[in-house]
JSON list of N, CA and C in Angstrom, two decimals:
[
{"chain": "A", "resi": 1, "resn": "LEU", "atom": "N", "xyz": [101.78, 92.85, 93.39]},
{"chain": "A", "resi": 1, "resn": "LEU", "atom": "CA", "xyz": [103.16, 92.75, 93.20]},
{"chain": "A", "resi": 1, "resn": "LEU", "atom": "C", "xyz": [103.85, 93.95, 94.08]},
{"chain": "A", "resi": 2, "resn": "VAL", "atom": "N", "xyz": [104.70, 93.71, 94.94]},
{"chain": "A", "resi": 2, "resn": "VAL", "atom": "CA", "xyz": [105.55, 94.58, 95.61]},
{"chain": "A", "resi": 2, "resn": "VAL", "atom": "C", "xyz": [106.87, 94.40, 95.17]},
{"chain": "A", "resi": 3, "resn": "PRO", "atom": "N", "xyz": [107.43, 95.33, 94.29]},
{"chain": "A", "resi": 3, "resn": "PRO", "atom": "CA", "xyz": [108.88, 94.99, 93.85]},
{"chain": "A", "resi": 3, "resn": "PRO", "atom": "C", "xyz": [109.85, 95.25, 94.96]},
{"chain": "A", "resi": 4, "resn": "MET", "atom": "N", "xyz": [109.69, 96.31, 95.77]},
{"chain": "A", "resi": 4, "resn": "MET", "atom": "CA", "xyz": [110.70, 96.54, 96.91]},
{"chain": "A", "resi": 4, "resn": "MET", "atom": "C", "xyz": [109.96, 97.17, 98.03]},
{"chain": "A", "resi": 5, "resn": "LEU", "atom": "N", "xyz": [110.10, 96.46, 99.12]},
{"chain": "A", "resi": 5, "resn": "LEU", "atom": "CA", "xyz": [109.41, 96.95, 100.33]},
{"chain": "A", "resi": 5, "resn": "LEU", "atom": "C", "xyz": [110.24, 98.22, 100.96]},
{"chain": "A", "resi": 6, "resn": "ASN", "atom": "N", "xyz": [111.58, 98.27, 100.74]},
{"chain": "A", "resi": 6, "resn": "ASN", "atom": "CA", "xyz": [112.37, 99.31, 101.50]},
{"chain": "A", "resi": 6, "resn": "ASN", "atom": "C", "xyz": [113.07, 100.11, 100.56]},
{"chain": "A", "resi": 7, "resn": "PRO", "atom": "N", "xyz": [112.57, 100.88, 99.53]},
{"chain": "A", "resi": 7, "resn": "PRO", "atom": "CA", "xyz": [113.34, 101.62, 98.56]},
{"chain": "A", "resi": 7, "resn": "PRO", "atom": "C", "xyz": [114.10, 102.79, 99.23]},
{"chain": "A", "resi": 8, "resn": "ASP", "atom": "N", "xyz": [113.54, 103.43, 100.31]},
{"chain": "A", "resi": 8, "resn": "ASP", "atom": "CA", "xyz": [114.20, 104.63, 100.90]},
{"chain": "A", "resi": 8, "resn": "ASP", "atom": "C", "xyz": [115.34, 104.12, 101.72]},
{"chain": "A", "resi": 9, "resn": "GLY", "atom": "N", "xyz": [115.23, 102.96, 102.38]},
{"chain": "A", "resi": 9, "resn": "GLY", "atom": "CA", "xyz": [116.32, 102.50, 103.13]},
{"chain": "A", "resi": 9, "resn": "GLY", "atom": "C", "xyz": [117.49, 102.06, 102.15]},
{"chain": "A", "resi": 10, "resn": "VAL", "atom": "N", "xyz": [117.14, 101.30, 101.18]},
{"chain": "A", "resi": 10, "resn": "VAL", "atom": "CA", "xyz": [118.23, 100.86, 100.21]},
{"chain": "A", "resi": 10, "resn": "VAL", "atom": "C", "xyz": [118.90, 102.03, 99.56]},
{"chain": "A", "resi": 11, "resn": "ALA", "atom": "N", "xyz": [118.11, 103.16, 99.16]},
{"chain": "A", "resi": 11, "resn": "ALA", "atom": "CA", "xyz": [118.67, 104.35, 98.54]},
{"chain": "A", "resi": 11, "resn": "ALA", "atom": "C", "xyz": [119.74, 104.97, 99.47]},
{"chain": "A", "resi": 12, "resn": "ASN", "atom": "N", "xyz": [119.57, 104.67, 100.72]},
{"chain": "A", "resi": 12, "resn": "ASN", "atom": "CA", "xyz": [120.35, 105.40, 101.71]},
{"chain": "A", "resi": 12, "resn": "ASN", "atom": "C", "xyz": [121.40, 104.35, 102.32]},
{"chain": "A", "resi": 13, "resn": "GLY", "atom": "N", "xyz": [121.74, 103.24, 101.49]},
{"chain": "A", "resi": 13, "resn": "GLY", "atom": "CA", "xyz": [122.71, 102.27, 101.87]},
{"chain": "A", "resi": 13, "resn": "GLY", "atom": "C", "xyz": [122.32, 101.23, 102.96]},
{"chain": "A", "resi": 14, "resn": "ARG", "atom": "N", "xyz": [121.09, 101.23, 103.38]},
{"chain": "A", "resi": 14, "resn": "ARG", "atom": "CA", "xyz": [120.62, 100.35, 104.34]},
{"chain": "A", "resi": 14, "resn": "ARG", "atom": "C", "xyz": [119.82, 99.13, 103.65]},
{"chain": "A", "resi": 15, "resn": "THR", "atom": "N", "xyz": [120.46, 98.08, 103.39]},
{"chain": "A", "resi": 15, "resn": "THR", "atom": "CA", "xyz": [119.90, 96.99, 102.58]},
{"chain": "A", "resi": 15, "resn": "THR", "atom": "C", "xyz": [118.98, 96.14, 103.51]},
{"chain": "A", "resi": 16, "resn": "ARG", "atom": "N", "xyz": [119.14, 96.12, 104.83]},
{"chain": "A", "resi": 16, "resn": "ARG", "atom": "CA", "xyz": [118.38, 95.25, 105.71]},
{"chain": "A", "resi": 16, "resn": "ARG", "atom": "C", "xyz": [117.34, 96.18, 106.57]},
{"chain": "A", "resi": 17, "resn": "THR", "atom": "N", "xyz": [117.68, 97.45, 106.73]},
{"chain": "A", "resi": 17, "resn": "THR", "atom": "CA", "xyz": [116.82, 98.19, 107.74]},
{"chain": "A", "resi": 17, "resn": "THR", "atom": "C", "xyz": [116.24, 99.42, 107.02]},
{"chain": "A", "resi": 18, "resn": "ASN", "atom": "N", "xyz": [115.08, 99.84, 107.51]},
{"chain": "A", "resi": 18, "resn": "ASN", "atom": "CA", "xyz": [114.49, 101.09, 106.89]},
{"chain": "A", "resi": 18, "resn": "ASN", "atom": "C", "xyz": [115.22, 102.29, 107.51]},
{"chain": "A", "resi": 19, "resn": "LEU", "atom": "N", "xyz": [114.78, 103.48, 107.20]},
{"chain": "A", "resi": 19, "resn": "LEU", "atom": "CA", "xyz": [115.40, 104.70, 107.73]},
{"chain": "A", "resi": 19, "resn": "LEU", "atom": "C", "xyz": [115.37, 104.85, 109.25]},
{"chain": "A", "resi": 20, "resn": "ASP", "atom": "N", "xyz": [114.41, 104.12, 109.89]},
{"chain": "A", "resi": 20, "resn": "ASP", "atom": "CA", "xyz": [114.32, 104.18, 111.39]},
{"chain": "A", "resi": 20, "resn": "ASP", "atom": "C", "xyz": [115.19, 103.13, 112.03]},
{"chain": "A", "resi": 21, "resn": "GLY", "atom": "N", "xyz": [116.01, 102.37, 111.17]},
{"chain": "A", "resi": 21, "resn": "GLY", "atom": "CA", "xyz": [116.89, 101.31, 111.74]},
{"chain": "A", "resi": 21, "resn": "GLY", "atom": "C", "xyz": [116.16, 100.05, 111.95]},
{"chain": "A", "resi": 22, "resn": "VAL", "atom": "N", "xyz": [114.91, 99.79, 111.66]},
{"chain": "A", "resi": 22, "resn": "VAL", "atom": "CA", "xyz": [114.20, 98.67, 111.85]},
{"chain": "A", "resi": 22, "resn": "VAL", "atom": "C", "xyz": [114.48, 97.54, 110.74]},
{"chain": "A", "resi": 23, "resn": "ASP", "atom": "N", "xyz": [115.03, 96.33, 111.24]},
{"chain": "A", "resi": 23, "resn": "ASP", "atom": "CA", "xyz": [115.27, 95.25, 110.27]},
{"chain": "A", "resi": 23, "resn": "ASP", "atom": "C", "xyz": [113.88, 94.64, 109.82]},
{"chain": "A", "resi": 24, "resn": "LEU", "atom": "N", "xyz": [113.69, 95.01, 108.56]},
{"chain": "A", "resi": 24, "resn": "LEU", "atom": "CA", "xyz": [112.36, 94.41, 108.01]},
{"chain": "A", "resi": 24, "resn": "LEU", "atom": "C", "xyz": [112.29, 92.87, 107.97]},
{"chain": "A", "resi": 25, "resn": "ASN", "atom": "N", "xyz": [113.39, 92.29, 107.68]},
{"chain": "A", "resi": 25, "resn": "ASN", "atom": "CA", "xyz": [113.43, 90.79, 107.70]},
{"chain": "A", "resi": 25, "resn": "ASN", "atom": "C", "xyz": [113.18, 90.21, 109.02]},
{"chain": "A", "resi": 26, "resn": "ARG", "atom": "N", "xyz": [113.49, 90.90, 110.13]},
{"chain": "A", "resi": 26, "resn": "ARG", "atom": "CA", "xyz": [113.16, 90.40, 111.56]},
{"chain": "A", "resi": 26, "resn": "ARG", "atom": "C", "xyz": [111.80, 90.84, 112.09]},
{"chain": "A", "resi": 27, "resn": "HIS", "atom": "N", "xyz": [111.32, 91.84, 111.48]},
{"chain": "A", "resi": 27, "resn": "HIS", "atom": "CA", "xyz": [109.99, 92.35, 112.08]},
{"chain": "A", "resi": 27, "resn": "HIS", "atom": "C", "xyz": [108.92, 92.58, 111.17]},
{"chain": "A", "resi": 28, "resn": "HIS", "atom": "N", "xyz": [108.83, 91.48, 110.07]},
{"chain": "A", "resi": 28, "resn": "HIS", "atom": "CA", "xyz": [107.84, 91.56, 109.19]},
{"chain": "A", "resi": 28, "resn": "HIS", "atom": "C", "xyz": [106.40, 91.10, 109.83]},
{"chain": "A", "resi": 29, "resn": "HIS", "atom": "N", "xyz": [106.44, 90.45, 111.03]},
{"chain": "A", "resi": 29, "resn": "HIS", "atom": "CA", "xyz": [105.26, 89.96, 111.57]},
{"chain": "A", "resi": 29, "resn": "HIS", "atom": "C", "xyz": [104.66, 90.86, 112.57]},
{"chain": "A", "resi": 30, "resn": "ASP", "atom": "N", "xyz": [105.34, 92.01, 112.91]},
{"chain": "A", "resi": 30, "resn": "ASP", "atom": "CA", "xyz": [104.72, 92.87, 114.00]},
{"chain": "A", "resi": 30, "resn": "ASP", "atom": "C", "xyz": [104.53, 94.26, 113.54]},
{"chain": "A", "resi": 31, "resn": "ASP", "atom": "N", "xyz": [104.26, 95.12, 114.43]},
{"chain": "A", "resi": 31, "resn": "ASP", "atom": "CA", "xyz": [103.92, 96.64, 114.02]},
{"chain": "A", "resi": 31, "resn": "ASP", "atom": "C", "xyz": [105.10, 97.48, 114.08]},
{"chain": "A", "resi": 32, "resn": "SER", "atom": "N", "xyz": [106.37, 97.02, 113.97]},
{"chain": "A", "resi": 32, "resn": "SER", "atom": "CA", "xyz": [107.55, 97.88, 114.28]},
{"chain": "A", "resi": 32, "resn": "SER", "atom": "C", "xyz": [107.86, 98.86, 113.14]},
{"chain": "A", "resi": 33, "resn": "ALA", "atom": "N", "xyz": [107.41, 98.58, 111.94]},
{"chain": "A", "resi": 33, "resn": "ALA", "atom": "CA", "xyz": [107.70, 99.42, 110.67]},
{"chain": "A", "resi": 33, "resn": "ALA", "atom": "C", "xyz": [106.49, 99.67, 109.91]},
{"chain": "A", "resi": 34, "resn": "PRO", "atom": "N", "xyz": [106.42, 100.91, 109.39]},
{"chain": "A", "resi": 34, "resn": "PRO", "atom": "CA", "xyz": [105.28, 101.22, 108.63]},
{"chain": "A", "resi": 34, "resn": "PRO", "atom": "C", "xyz": [105.30, 100.45, 107.26]},
{"chain": "A", "resi": 35, "resn": "GLU", "atom": "N", "xyz": [106.41, 99.95, 106.75]},
{"chain": "A", "resi": 35, "resn": "GLU", "atom": "CA", "xyz": [106.53, 99.38, 105.45]},
{"chain": "A", "resi": 35, "resn": "GLU", "atom": "C", "xyz": [105.82, 97.91, 105.70]},
{"chain": "A", "resi": 36, "resn": "THR", "atom": "N", "xyz": [106.13, 97.19, 106.74]},
{"chain": "A", "resi": 36, "resn": "THR", "atom": "CA", "xyz": [105.51, 95.97, 107.02]},
{"chain": "A", "resi": 36, "resn": "THR", "atom": "C", "xyz": [104.12, 95.88, 107.46]},
{"chain": "A", "resi": 37, "resn": "ARG", "atom": "N", "xyz": [103.68, 97.06, 108.09]},
{"chain": "A", "resi": 37, "resn": "ARG", "atom": "CA", "xyz": [102.36, 97.28, 108.53]},
{"chain": "A", "resi": 37, "resn": "ARG", "atom": "C", "xyz": [101.42, 97.48, 107.23]},
{"chain": "A", "resi": 38, "resn": "GLY", "atom": "N", "xyz": [101.96, 98.24, 106.26]},
{"chain": "A", "resi": 38, "resn": "GLY", "atom": "CA", "xyz": [101.32, 98.41, 105.02]},
{"chain": "A", "resi": 38, "resn": "GLY", "atom": "C", "xyz": [101.13, 97.22, 104.23]},
{"chain": "A", "resi": 39, "resn": "LEU", "atom": "N", "xyz": [102.27, 96.40, 104.11]},
{"chain": "A", "resi": 39, "resn": "LEU", "atom": "CA", "xyz": [102.31, 95.11, 103.40]},
{"chain": "A", "resi": 39, "resn": "LEU", "atom": "C", "xyz": [101.27, 94.21, 103.97]},
{"chain": "A", "resi": 40, "resn": "ARG", "atom": "N", "xyz": [101.24, 94.04, 105.33]},
{"chain": "A", "resi": 40, "resn": "ARG", "atom": "CA", "xyz": [100.34, 93.23, 106.00]},
{"chain": "A", "resi": 40, "resn": "ARG", "atom": "C", "xyz": [98.91, 93.60, 105.74]},
{"chain": "A", "resi": 41, "resn": "ALA", "atom": "N", "xyz": [98.56, 94.90, 105.80]},
{"chain": "A", "resi": 41, "resn": "ALA", "atom": "CA", "xyz": [97.25, 95.43, 105.62]},
{"chain": "A", "resi": 41, "resn": "ALA", "atom": "C", "xyz": [96.82, 95.14, 104.11]},
{"chain": "A", "resi": 42, "resn": "ALA", "atom": "N", "xyz": [97.68, 95.25, 103.18]},
{"chain": "A", "resi": 42, "resn": "ALA", "atom": "CA", "xyz": [97.39, 94.89, 101.73]},
{"chain": "A", "resi": 42, "resn": "ALA", "atom": "C", "xyz": [97.07, 93.39, 101.55]},
{"chain": "A", "resi": 43, "resn": "LEU", "atom": "N", "xyz": [97.92, 92.61, 102.26]},
{"chain": "A", "resi": 43, "resn": "LEU", "atom": "CA", "xyz": [97.61, 91.21, 102.15]},
{"chain": "A", "resi": 43, "resn": "LEU", "atom": "C", "xyz": [96.33, 90.81, 102.79]},
{"chain": "A", "resi": 44, "resn": "GLN", "atom": "N", "xyz": [96.10, 91.38, 103.91]},
{"chain": "A", "resi": 44, "resn": "GLN", "atom": "CA", "xyz": [94.70, 91.15, 104.60]},
{"chain": "A", "resi": 44, "resn": "GLN", "atom": "C", "xyz": [93.61, 91.48, 103.75]},
{"chain": "A", "resi": 45, "resn": "GLU", "atom": "N", "xyz": [93.76, 92.65, 103.14]},
{"chain": "A", "resi": 45, "resn": "GLU", "atom": "CA", "xyz": [92.66, 93.19, 102.22]},
{"chain": "A", "resi": 45, "resn": "GLU", "atom": "C", "xyz": [92.44, 92.23, 100.96]},
{"chain": "A", "resi": 46, "resn": "GLU", "atom": "N", "xyz": [93.55, 91.69, 100.51]},
{"chain": "A", "resi": 46, "resn": "GLU", "atom": "CA", "xyz": [93.43, 90.69, 99.36]},
{"chain": "A", "resi": 46, "resn": "GLU", "atom": "C", "xyz": [92.81, 89.47, 99.89]},
{"chain": "A", "resi": 47, "resn": "ALA", "atom": "N", "xyz": [93.13, 89.04, 101.15]},
{"chain": "A", "resi": 47, "resn": "ALA", "atom": "CA", "xyz": [92.57, 87.74, 101.65]},
{"chain": "A", "resi": 47, "resn": "ALA", "atom": "C", "xyz": [91.25, 87.94, 101.94]},
{"chain": "A", "resi": 48, "resn": "GLN", "atom": "N", "xyz": [90.73, 89.08, 102.23]},
{"chain": "A", "resi": 48, "resn": "GLN", "atom": "CA", "xyz": [89.26, 89.23, 102.36]},
{"chain": "A", "resi": 48, "resn": "GLN", "atom": "C", "xyz": [88.49, 89.10, 101.06]},
{"chain": "A", "resi": 49, "resn": "ARG", "atom": "N", "xyz": [89.14, 89.55, 99.97]},
{"chain": "A", "resi": 49, "resn": "ARG", "atom": "CA", "xyz": [88.52, 89.49, 98.68]},
{"chain": "A", "resi": 49, "resn": "ARG", "atom": "C", "xyz": [88.44, 87.94, 98.16]},
{"chain": "A", "resi": 50, "resn": "GLY", "atom": "N", "xyz": [89.27, 87.11, 98.70]},
{"chain": "A", "resi": 50, "resn": "GLY", "atom": "CA", "xyz": [89.38, 85.80, 98.23]},
{"chain": "A", "resi": 50, "resn": "GLY", "atom": "C", "xyz": [90.83, 85.43, 98.68]},
{"chain": "A", "resi": 51, "resn": "ARG", "atom": "N", "xyz": [91.19, 84.17, 98.45]},
{"chain": "A", "resi": 51, "resn": "ARG", "atom": "CA", "xyz": [92.53, 83.83, 98.88]},
{"chain": "A", "resi": 51, "resn": "ARG", "atom": "C", "xyz": [93.63, 84.21, 97.80]},
{"chain": "A", "resi": 52, "resn": "PRO", "atom": "N", "xyz": [94.70, 84.96, 98.43]},
{"chain": "A", "resi": 52, "resn": "PRO", "atom": "CA", "xyz": [95.88, 85.27, 97.51]},
{"chain": "A", "resi": 52, "resn": "PRO", "atom": "C", "xyz": [96.41, 83.98, 96.91]},
{"chain": "A", "resi": 53, "resn": "LEU", "atom": "N", "xyz": [96.96, 84.10, 95.73]},
{"chain": "A", "resi": 53, "resn": "LEU", "atom": "CA", "xyz": [97.46, 82.93, 95.08]},
{"chain": "A", "resi": 53, "resn": "LEU", "atom": "C", "xyz": [98.73, 82.52, 95.76]},
{"chain": "A", "resi": 54, "resn": "ALA", "atom": "N", "xyz": [99.60, 83.51, 96.00]},
{"chain": "A", "resi": 54, "resn": "ALA", "atom": "CA", "xyz": [100.98, 83.19, 96.65]},
{"chain": "A", "resi": 54, "resn": "ALA", "atom": "C", "xyz": [101.46, 84.37, 97.24]},
{"chain": "A", "resi": 55, "resn": "PHE", "atom": "N", "xyz": [102.28, 84.25, 98.34]},
{"chain": "A", "resi": 55, "resn": "PHE", "atom": "CA", "xyz": [103.02, 85.30, 98.94]},
{"chain": "A", "resi": 55, "resn": "PHE", "atom": "C", "xyz": [104.53, 84.79, 98.99]},
{"chain": "A", "resi": 56, "resn": "ILE", "atom": "N", "xyz": [105.42, 85.38, 98.09]},
{"chain": "A", "resi": 56, "resn": "ILE", "atom": "CA", "xyz": [106.76, 84.86, 98.04]},
{"chain": "A", "resi": 56, "resn": "ILE", "atom": "C", "xyz": [107.66, 86.09, 98.27]},
{"chain": "A", "resi": 57, "resn": "ASP", "atom": "N", "xyz": [108.57, 85.94, 99.12]},
{"chain": "A", "resi": 57, "resn": "ASP", "atom": "CA", "xyz": [109.52, 86.89, 99.50]},
{"chain": "A", "resi": 57, "resn": "ASP", "atom": "C", "xyz": [110.85, 86.57, 98.88]},
{"chain": "A", "resi": 58, "resn": "ILE", "atom": "N", "xyz": [111.20, 87.27, 97.88]},
{"chain": "A", "resi": 58, "resn": "ILE", "atom": "CA", "xyz": [112.53, 86.95, 97.20]},
{"chain": "A", "resi": 58, "resn": "ILE", "atom": "C", "xyz": [113.55, 88.03, 97.51]},
{"chain": "A", "resi": 59, "resn": "HIS", "atom": "N", "xyz": [114.60, 87.66, 98.06]},
{"chain": "A", "resi": 59, "resn": "HIS", "atom": "CA", "xyz": [115.76, 88.62, 98.27]},
{"chain": "A", "resi": 59, "resn": "HIS", "atom": "C", "xyz": [117.01, 87.89, 98.45]},
{"chain": "A", "resi": 60, "resn": "SER", "atom": "N", "xyz": [118.13, 88.64, 98.45]},
{"chain": "A", "resi": 60, "resn": "SER", "atom": "CA", "xyz": [119.44, 87.92, 98.52]},
{"chain": "A", "resi": 60, "resn": "SER", "atom": "C", "xyz": [119.77, 87.69, 100.09]},
{"chain": "A", "resi": 61, "resn": "HIS", "atom": "N", "xyz": [120.81, 86.86, 100.18]},
{"chain": "A", "resi": 61, "resn": "HIS", "atom": "CA", "xyz": [121.28, 86.55, 101.51]},
{"chain": "A", "resi": 61, "resn": "HIS", "atom": "C", "xyz": [122.78, 86.77, 101.55]},
{"chain": "A", "resi": 62, "resn": "SER", "atom": "N", "xyz": [123.26, 87.30, 102.66]},
{"chain": "A", "resi": 62, "resn": "SER", "atom": "CA", "xyz": [124.57, 87.63, 102.70]},
{"chain": "A", "resi": 62, "resn": "SER", "atom": "C", "xyz": [125.55, 86.48, 102.79]},
{"chain": "A", "resi": 63, "resn": "ARG", "atom": "N", "xyz": [125.17, 85.32, 103.17]},
{"chain": "A", "resi": 63, "resn": "ARG", "atom": "CA", "xyz": [126.09, 84.17, 103.32]},
{"chain": "A", "resi": 63, "resn": "ARG", "atom": "C", "xyz": [125.66, 82.91, 102.52]},
{"chain": "A", "resi": 64, "resn": "ARG", "atom": "N", "xyz": [124.40, 82.96, 101.94]},
{"chain": "A", "resi": 64, "resn": "ARG", "atom": "CA", "xyz": [123.98, 81.79, 101.22]},
{"chain": "A", "resi": 64, "resn": "ARG", "atom": "C", "xyz": [123.90, 82.03, 99.73]},
{"chain": "A", "resi": 65, "resn": "ARG", "atom": "N", "xyz": [124.24, 81.05, 99.10]},
{"chain": "A", "resi": 65, "resn": "ARG", "atom": "CA", "xyz": [124.23, 81.14, 97.52]},
{"chain": "A", "resi": 65, "resn": "ARG", "atom": "C", "xyz": [123.30, 80.18, 96.85]},
{"chain": "A", "resi": 66, "resn": "GLY", "atom": "N", "xyz": [122.74, 80.50, 95.69]},
{"chain": "A", "resi": 66, "resn": "GLY", "atom": "CA", "xyz": [121.87, 79.55, 95.07]},
{"chain": "A", "resi": 66, "resn": "GLY", "atom": "C", "xyz": [120.45, 79.82, 95.64]},
{"chain": "A", "resi": 67, "resn": "ALA", "atom": "N", "xyz": [119.53, 78.92, 95.36]},
{"chain": "A", "resi": 67, "resn": "ALA", "atom": "CA", "xyz": [118.06, 79.05, 95.75]},
{"chain": "A", "resi": 67, "resn": "ALA", "atom": "C", "xyz": [117.86, 78.29, 97.13]},
{"chain": "A", "resi": 68, "resn": "PHE", "atom": "N", "xyz": [117.18, 78.84, 98.06]},
{"chain": "A", "resi": 68, "resn": "PHE", "atom": "CA", "xyz": [116.82, 78.14, 99.26]},
{"chain": "A", "resi": 68, "resn": "PHE", "atom": "C", "xyz": [115.45, 78.60, 99.81]},
{"chain": "A", "resi": 69, "resn": "LEU", "atom": "N", "xyz": [114.97, 77.94, 100.76]},
{"chain": "A", "resi": 69, "resn": "LEU", "atom": "CA", "xyz": [113.62, 78.29, 101.30]},
{"chain": "A", "resi": 69, "resn": "LEU", "atom": "C", "xyz": [113.75, 78.24, 102.83]},
{"chain": "A", "resi": 70, "resn": "ILE", "atom": "N", "xyz": [113.21, 79.26, 103.41]},
{"chain": "A", "resi": 70, "resn": "ILE", "atom": "CA", "xyz": [113.21, 79.44, 104.89]},
{"chain": "A", "resi": 70, "resn": "ILE", "atom": "C", "xyz": [111.70, 79.83, 105.15]},
{"chain": "A", "resi": 71, "resn": "ALA", "atom": "N", "xyz": [111.14, 79.04, 106.03]},
{"chain": "A", "resi": 71, "resn": "ALA", "atom": "CA", "xyz": [109.68, 79.35, 106.31]},
{"chain": "A", "resi": 71, "resn": "ALA", "atom": "C", "xyz": [109.68, 79.79, 107.92]},
{"chain": "A", "resi": 72, "resn": "ASN", "atom": "N", "xyz": [108.60, 80.55, 108.16]},
{"chain": "A", "resi": 72, "resn": "ASN", "atom": "CA", "xyz": [108.34, 80.88, 109.54]},
{"chain": "A", "resi": 72, "resn": "ASN", "atom": "C", "xyz": [107.19, 80.06, 110.12]},
{"chain": "A", "resi": 73, "resn": "SER", "atom": "N", "xyz": [107.05, 80.02, 111.42]},
{"chain": "A", "resi": 73, "resn": "SER", "atom": "CA", "xyz": [105.86, 79.50, 112.08]},
{"chain": "A", "resi": 73, "resn": "SER", "atom": "C", "xyz": [104.61, 80.28, 111.55]},
{"chain": "A", "resi": 74, "resn": "SER", "atom": "N", "xyz": [103.57, 79.47, 111.35]},
{"chain": "A", "resi": 74, "resn": "SER", "atom": "CA", "xyz": [102.33, 80.19, 111.00]},
{"chain": "A", "resi": 74, "resn": "SER", "atom": "C", "xyz": [101.31, 80.09, 112.19]},
{"chain": "A", "resi": 75, "resn": "ASP", "atom": "N", "xyz": [101.74, 79.66, 113.29]},
{"chain": "A", "resi": 75, "resn": "ASP", "atom": "CA", "xyz": [100.92, 79.64, 114.44]},
{"chain": "A", "resi": 75, "resn": "ASP", "atom": "C", "xyz": [100.25, 80.95, 114.78]},
{"chain": "A", "resi": 76, "resn": "GLY", "atom": "N", "xyz": [98.96, 80.99, 114.88]},
{"chain": "A", "resi": 76, "resn": "GLY", "atom": "CA", "xyz": [98.31, 82.28, 115.27]},
{"chain": "A", "resi": 76, "resn": "GLY", "atom": "C", "xyz": [98.28, 83.33, 114.20]},
{"chain": "A", "resi": 77, "resn": "ASP", "atom": "N", "xyz": [98.81, 83.00, 113.06]},
{"chain": "A", "resi": 77, "resn": "ASP", "atom": "CA", "xyz": [98.81, 84.09, 111.97]},
{"chain": "A", "resi": 77, "resn": "ASP", "atom": "C", "xyz": [97.39, 84.06, 111.14]},
{"chain": "A", "resi": 78, "resn": "PRO", "atom": "N", "xyz": [96.61, 85.04, 111.17]},
{"chain": "A", "resi": 78, "resn": "PRO", "atom": "CA", "xyz": [95.29, 85.06, 110.58]},
{"chain": "A", "resi": 78, "resn": "PRO", "atom": "C", "xyz": [95.39, 84.96, 109.07]},
{"chain": "A", "resi": 79, "resn": "LEU", "atom": "N", "xyz": [96.58, 85.25, 108.42]},
{"chain": "A", "resi": 79, "resn": "LEU", "atom": "CA", "xyz": [96.68, 85.01, 107.03]},
{"chain": "A", "resi": 79, "resn": "LEU", "atom": "C", "xyz": [96.98, 83.68, 106.52]},
{"chain": "A", "resi": 80, "resn": "VAL", "atom": "N", "xyz": [97.30, 82.78, 107.56]},
{"chain": "A", "resi": 80, "resn": "VAL", "atom": "CA", "xyz": [97.67, 81.40, 107.17]},
{"chain": "A", "resi": 80, "resn": "VAL", "atom": "C", "xyz": [96.59, 80.46, 107.71]},
{"chain": "A", "resi": 81, "resn": "SER", "atom": "N", "xyz": [95.94, 79.73, 106.79]},
{"chain": "A", "resi": 81, "resn": "SER", "atom": "CA", "xyz": [94.88, 78.73, 107.23]},
{"chain": "A", "resi": 81, "resn": "SER", "atom": "C", "xyz": [95.53, 77.34, 106.97]},
{"chain": "A", "resi": 82, "resn": "SER", "atom": "N", "xyz": [95.03, 76.38, 107.81]},
{"chain": "A", "resi": 82, "resn": "SER", "atom": "CA", "xyz": [95.62, 74.94, 107.69]},
{"chain": "A", "resi": 82, "resn": "SER", "atom": "C", "xyz": [94.77, 74.21, 106.65]}
]
């Protein structure tokens, strides 16, 4: 359970970016930010122990209300199997 991936950014008024200005919502899949690198490493470690039950990213959206689902492509992602 990761309650918040960006506590230092949020504490400094940056709800979308870390202290280096990297948008964690847009760069979760690459090595642009230490926060997302750490999360990805933790998920890979859990996947090696067995399959994680679920990975769910819950956060608010500036223009959408209610519940919604947005999915990314899983092509080439080693954490996603068909």
